[in-house]
Short mmCIF file of C-alpha atoms in Angstrom, two decimals:
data_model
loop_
_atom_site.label_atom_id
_atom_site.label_comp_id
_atom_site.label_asym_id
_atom_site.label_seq_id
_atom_site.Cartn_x
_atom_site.Cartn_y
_atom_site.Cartn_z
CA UNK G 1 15.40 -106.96 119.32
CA UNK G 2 14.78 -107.19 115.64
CA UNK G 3 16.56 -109.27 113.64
CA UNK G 4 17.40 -107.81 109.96
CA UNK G 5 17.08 -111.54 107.60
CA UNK G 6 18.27 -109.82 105.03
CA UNK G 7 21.88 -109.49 106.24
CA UNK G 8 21.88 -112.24 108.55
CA UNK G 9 21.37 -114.45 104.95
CA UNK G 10 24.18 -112.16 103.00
CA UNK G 11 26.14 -113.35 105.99
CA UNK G 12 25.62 -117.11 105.71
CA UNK G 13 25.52 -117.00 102.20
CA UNK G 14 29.37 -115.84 102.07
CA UNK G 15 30.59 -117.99 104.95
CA UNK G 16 29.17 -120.90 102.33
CA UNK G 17 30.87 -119.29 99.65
CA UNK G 18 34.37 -119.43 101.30
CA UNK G 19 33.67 -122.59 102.99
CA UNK G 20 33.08 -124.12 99.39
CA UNK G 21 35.31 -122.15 97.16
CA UNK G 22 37.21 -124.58 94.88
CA UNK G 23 40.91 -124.80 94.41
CA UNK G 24 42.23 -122.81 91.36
CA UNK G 25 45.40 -122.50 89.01
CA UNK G 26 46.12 -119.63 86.84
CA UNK G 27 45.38 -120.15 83.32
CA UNK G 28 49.39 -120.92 82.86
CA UNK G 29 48.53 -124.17 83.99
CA UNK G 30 46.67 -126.29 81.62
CA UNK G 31 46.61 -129.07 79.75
CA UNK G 32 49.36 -129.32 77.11
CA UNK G 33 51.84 -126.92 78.93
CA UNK G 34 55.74 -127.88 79.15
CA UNK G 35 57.44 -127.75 82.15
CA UNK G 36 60.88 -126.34 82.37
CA UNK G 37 63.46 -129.44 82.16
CA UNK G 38 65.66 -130.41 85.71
CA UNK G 39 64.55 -127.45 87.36
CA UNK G 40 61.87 -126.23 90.27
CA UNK G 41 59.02 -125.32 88.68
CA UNK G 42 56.45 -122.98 90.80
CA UNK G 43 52.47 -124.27 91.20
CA UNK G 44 50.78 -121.99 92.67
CA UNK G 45 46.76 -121.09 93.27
CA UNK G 46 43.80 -120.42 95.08
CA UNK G 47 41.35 -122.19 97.66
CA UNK G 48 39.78 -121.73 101.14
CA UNK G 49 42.22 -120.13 104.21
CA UNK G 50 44.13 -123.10 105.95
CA UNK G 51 42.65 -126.07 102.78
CA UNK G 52 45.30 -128.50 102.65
CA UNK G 53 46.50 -128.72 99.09
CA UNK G 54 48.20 -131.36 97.36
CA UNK G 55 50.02 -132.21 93.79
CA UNK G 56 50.31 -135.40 92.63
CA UNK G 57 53.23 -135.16 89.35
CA UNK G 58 52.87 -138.53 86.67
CA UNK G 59 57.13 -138.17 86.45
CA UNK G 60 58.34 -138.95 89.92
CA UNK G 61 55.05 -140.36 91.06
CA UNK G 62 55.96 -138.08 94.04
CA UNK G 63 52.75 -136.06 95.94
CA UNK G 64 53.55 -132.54 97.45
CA UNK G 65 51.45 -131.01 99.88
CA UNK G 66 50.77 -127.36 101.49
CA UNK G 67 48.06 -125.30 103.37
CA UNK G 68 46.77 -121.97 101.96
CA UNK G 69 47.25 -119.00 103.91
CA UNK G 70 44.96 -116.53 105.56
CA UNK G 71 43.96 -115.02 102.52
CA UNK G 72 44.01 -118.23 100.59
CA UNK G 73 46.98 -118.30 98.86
CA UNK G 74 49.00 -121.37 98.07
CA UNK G 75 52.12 -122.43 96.33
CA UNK G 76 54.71 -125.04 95.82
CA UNK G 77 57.79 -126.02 94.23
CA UNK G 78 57.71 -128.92 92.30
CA UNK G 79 61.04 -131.00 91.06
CA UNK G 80 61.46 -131.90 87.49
CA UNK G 81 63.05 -134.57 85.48
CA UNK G 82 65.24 -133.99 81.94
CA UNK G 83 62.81 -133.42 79.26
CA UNK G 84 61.44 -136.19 77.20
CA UNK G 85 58.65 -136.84 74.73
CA UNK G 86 56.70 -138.99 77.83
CA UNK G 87 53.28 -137.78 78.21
CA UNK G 88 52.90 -136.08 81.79
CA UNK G 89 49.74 -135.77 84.13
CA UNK G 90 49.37 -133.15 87.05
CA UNK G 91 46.76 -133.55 89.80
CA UNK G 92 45.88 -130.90 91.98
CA UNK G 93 43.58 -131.04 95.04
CA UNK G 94 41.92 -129.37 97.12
CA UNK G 95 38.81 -130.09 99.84
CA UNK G 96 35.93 -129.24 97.60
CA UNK G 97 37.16 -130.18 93.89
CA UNK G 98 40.45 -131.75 92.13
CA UNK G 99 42.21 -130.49 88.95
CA UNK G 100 43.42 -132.95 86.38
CA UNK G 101 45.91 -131.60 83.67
CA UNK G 102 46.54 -134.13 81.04
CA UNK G 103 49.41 -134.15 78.10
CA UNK G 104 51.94 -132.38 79.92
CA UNK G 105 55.38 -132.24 78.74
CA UNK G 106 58.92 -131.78 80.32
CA UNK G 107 61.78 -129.63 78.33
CA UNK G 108 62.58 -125.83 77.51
CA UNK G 109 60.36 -123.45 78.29
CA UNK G 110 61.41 -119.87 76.55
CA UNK G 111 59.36 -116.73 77.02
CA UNK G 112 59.35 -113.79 73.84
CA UNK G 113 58.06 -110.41 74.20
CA UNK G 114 58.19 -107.07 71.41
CA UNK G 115 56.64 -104.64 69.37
CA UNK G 116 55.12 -105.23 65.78
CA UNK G 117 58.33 -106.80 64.69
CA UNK G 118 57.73 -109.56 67.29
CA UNK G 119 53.72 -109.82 66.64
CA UNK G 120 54.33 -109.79 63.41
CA UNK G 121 52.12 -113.35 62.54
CA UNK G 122 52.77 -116.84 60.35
CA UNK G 123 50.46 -116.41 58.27
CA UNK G 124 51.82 -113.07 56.94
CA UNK G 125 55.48 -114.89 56.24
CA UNK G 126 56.80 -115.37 53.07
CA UNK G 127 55.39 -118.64 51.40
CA UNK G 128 53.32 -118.77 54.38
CA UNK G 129 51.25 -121.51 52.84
CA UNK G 130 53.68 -124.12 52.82
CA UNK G 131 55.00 -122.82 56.51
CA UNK G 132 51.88 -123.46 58.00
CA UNK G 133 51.93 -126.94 55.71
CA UNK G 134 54.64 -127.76 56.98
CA UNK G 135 54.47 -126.48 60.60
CA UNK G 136 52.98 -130.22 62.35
CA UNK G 137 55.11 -130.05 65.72
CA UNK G 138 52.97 -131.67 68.39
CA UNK G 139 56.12 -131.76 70.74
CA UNK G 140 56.09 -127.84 70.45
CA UNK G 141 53.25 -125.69 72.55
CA UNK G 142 52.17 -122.23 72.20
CA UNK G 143 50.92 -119.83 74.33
CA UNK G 144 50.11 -116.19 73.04
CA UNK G 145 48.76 -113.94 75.95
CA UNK G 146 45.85 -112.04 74.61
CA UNK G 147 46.34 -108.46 74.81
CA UNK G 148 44.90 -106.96 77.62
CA UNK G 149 44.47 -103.08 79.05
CA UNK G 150 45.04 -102.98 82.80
CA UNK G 151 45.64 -100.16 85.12
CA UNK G 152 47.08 -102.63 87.78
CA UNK G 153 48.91 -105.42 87.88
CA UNK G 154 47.03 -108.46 86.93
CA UNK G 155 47.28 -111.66 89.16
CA UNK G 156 46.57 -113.91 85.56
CA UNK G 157 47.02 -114.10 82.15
CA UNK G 158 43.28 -112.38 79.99
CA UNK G 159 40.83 -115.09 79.27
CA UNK G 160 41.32 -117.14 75.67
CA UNK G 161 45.43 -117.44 76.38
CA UNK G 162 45.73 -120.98 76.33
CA UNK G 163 48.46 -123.43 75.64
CA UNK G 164 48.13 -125.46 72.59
CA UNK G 165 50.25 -128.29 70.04
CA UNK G 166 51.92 -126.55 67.27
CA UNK G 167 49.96 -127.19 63.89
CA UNK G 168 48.59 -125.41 60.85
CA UNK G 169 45.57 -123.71 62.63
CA UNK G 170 47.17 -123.05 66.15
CA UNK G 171 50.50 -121.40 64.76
CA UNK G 172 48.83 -119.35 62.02
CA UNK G 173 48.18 -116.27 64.31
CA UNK G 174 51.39 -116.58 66.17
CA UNK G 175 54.61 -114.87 66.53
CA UNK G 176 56.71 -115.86 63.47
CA UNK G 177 59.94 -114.86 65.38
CA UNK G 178 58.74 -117.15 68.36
CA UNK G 179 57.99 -120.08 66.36
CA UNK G 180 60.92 -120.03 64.32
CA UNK G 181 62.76 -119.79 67.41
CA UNK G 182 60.91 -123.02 69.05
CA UNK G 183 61.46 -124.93 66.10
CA UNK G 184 65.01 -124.51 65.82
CA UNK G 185 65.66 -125.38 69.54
CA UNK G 186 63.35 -128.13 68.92
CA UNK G 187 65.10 -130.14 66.09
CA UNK G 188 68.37 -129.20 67.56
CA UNK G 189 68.25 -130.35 71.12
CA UNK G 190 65.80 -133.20 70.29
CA UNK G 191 63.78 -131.60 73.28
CA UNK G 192 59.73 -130.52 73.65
CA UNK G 193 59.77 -126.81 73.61
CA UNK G 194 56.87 -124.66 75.08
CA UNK G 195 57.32 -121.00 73.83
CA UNK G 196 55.05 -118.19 75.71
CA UNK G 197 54.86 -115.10 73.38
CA UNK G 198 53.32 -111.60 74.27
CA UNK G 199 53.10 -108.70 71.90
CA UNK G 200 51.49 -105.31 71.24
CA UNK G 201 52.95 -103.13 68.52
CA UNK G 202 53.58 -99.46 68.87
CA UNK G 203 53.75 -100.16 72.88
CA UNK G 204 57.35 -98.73 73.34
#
């Protein structure tokens, strides 16, 4: 009998790679996101068939805990307080590795969606230099999804979306609508306020 090496090693070298795999968010979840305020919020991932996950939350100091499935899906629903200017951690982990997001907040979390009137950016504004001046919210995140041609429906959000604090630089290239939006939410209800934006004009 003759033994092919060549596919017994492609076989051992993918039961490694699953028995390794590490445990993994979408790109939603990252440092500086906001959670939505007294609500269940959804974590969910990826990780080996039947790894034992668990999420350890810095507001209730509570852990919660779940097993993938067969085809290593996970996902759990996580409680959360009223919003607050506290600084929030989020630990996620799996077997093989541990995720550690850091300067999480609790509040409103709004999502905003258009055409060229919606993508239409702060640094095109009127006086748009003393906007973006002015524009130091820290308590306020952004997220703008990257535009992205798919034929199928996509299980993430394209590489380079990212949450990040409101400032000069980070709201420059945003949605003006969604900003002005977050802001006035923000010094209203006294609240953080993560706003998720995505555009693409002439898409209608």
């Amino acid at each position: 009998m003759r033994v092919n090496f060549k596919v017994l090693f492609l076989v051992f070298f993918l039961a490694s790679y699953t028995l390794f795999a590490k445990v993994t968010l979408p790109l939603v979840f990252m440092d500086n996101m906001v959670l939505q305020q007294k609500s269940k919020v959804n974590f969910w991932g990826k990780a080996n068939p039947g790894e034992e996950i668990t999420v350890a939350v810095s507001w209730t100091n509570k852990k919660y805990s779940t097993t993938t499935s067969l085809s290593g899906d996970w996902k759990l629903l996580i409680n959360t307080n009223e919003g607050g200017f506290q600084r929030q951690t989020v630990l996620v982990s799996g077997s093989n590795n541990s995720i550690f997001l850091k300067n999480v907040l609790i509040g409103e979390v709004w999502f905003s969606s258009g055409q060229s009137n919606m993508e239409w950016t702060m640094r095109r504004v009127t006086n748009a230099k003393k906007e973006l001046i002015e524009a130091n919210y820290p308590n306020i995140r952004l997220f703008n999804v990257t535009k992205k041609i798919a034929n199928t429906s996509q299980h993430d959000v394209p590489q380079k979306s990212k949450w990040q604090q409101c400032d000069s630089l980070s709201v420059k290239e945003f949605s003006a609508i969604s900003y002005y939006f977050s802001r006035e939410l923000h010094q209203k209800l006294n609240i953080p306020v993560g706003i998720i934006t995505a555009n693409w004009g002439g898409t209608g």
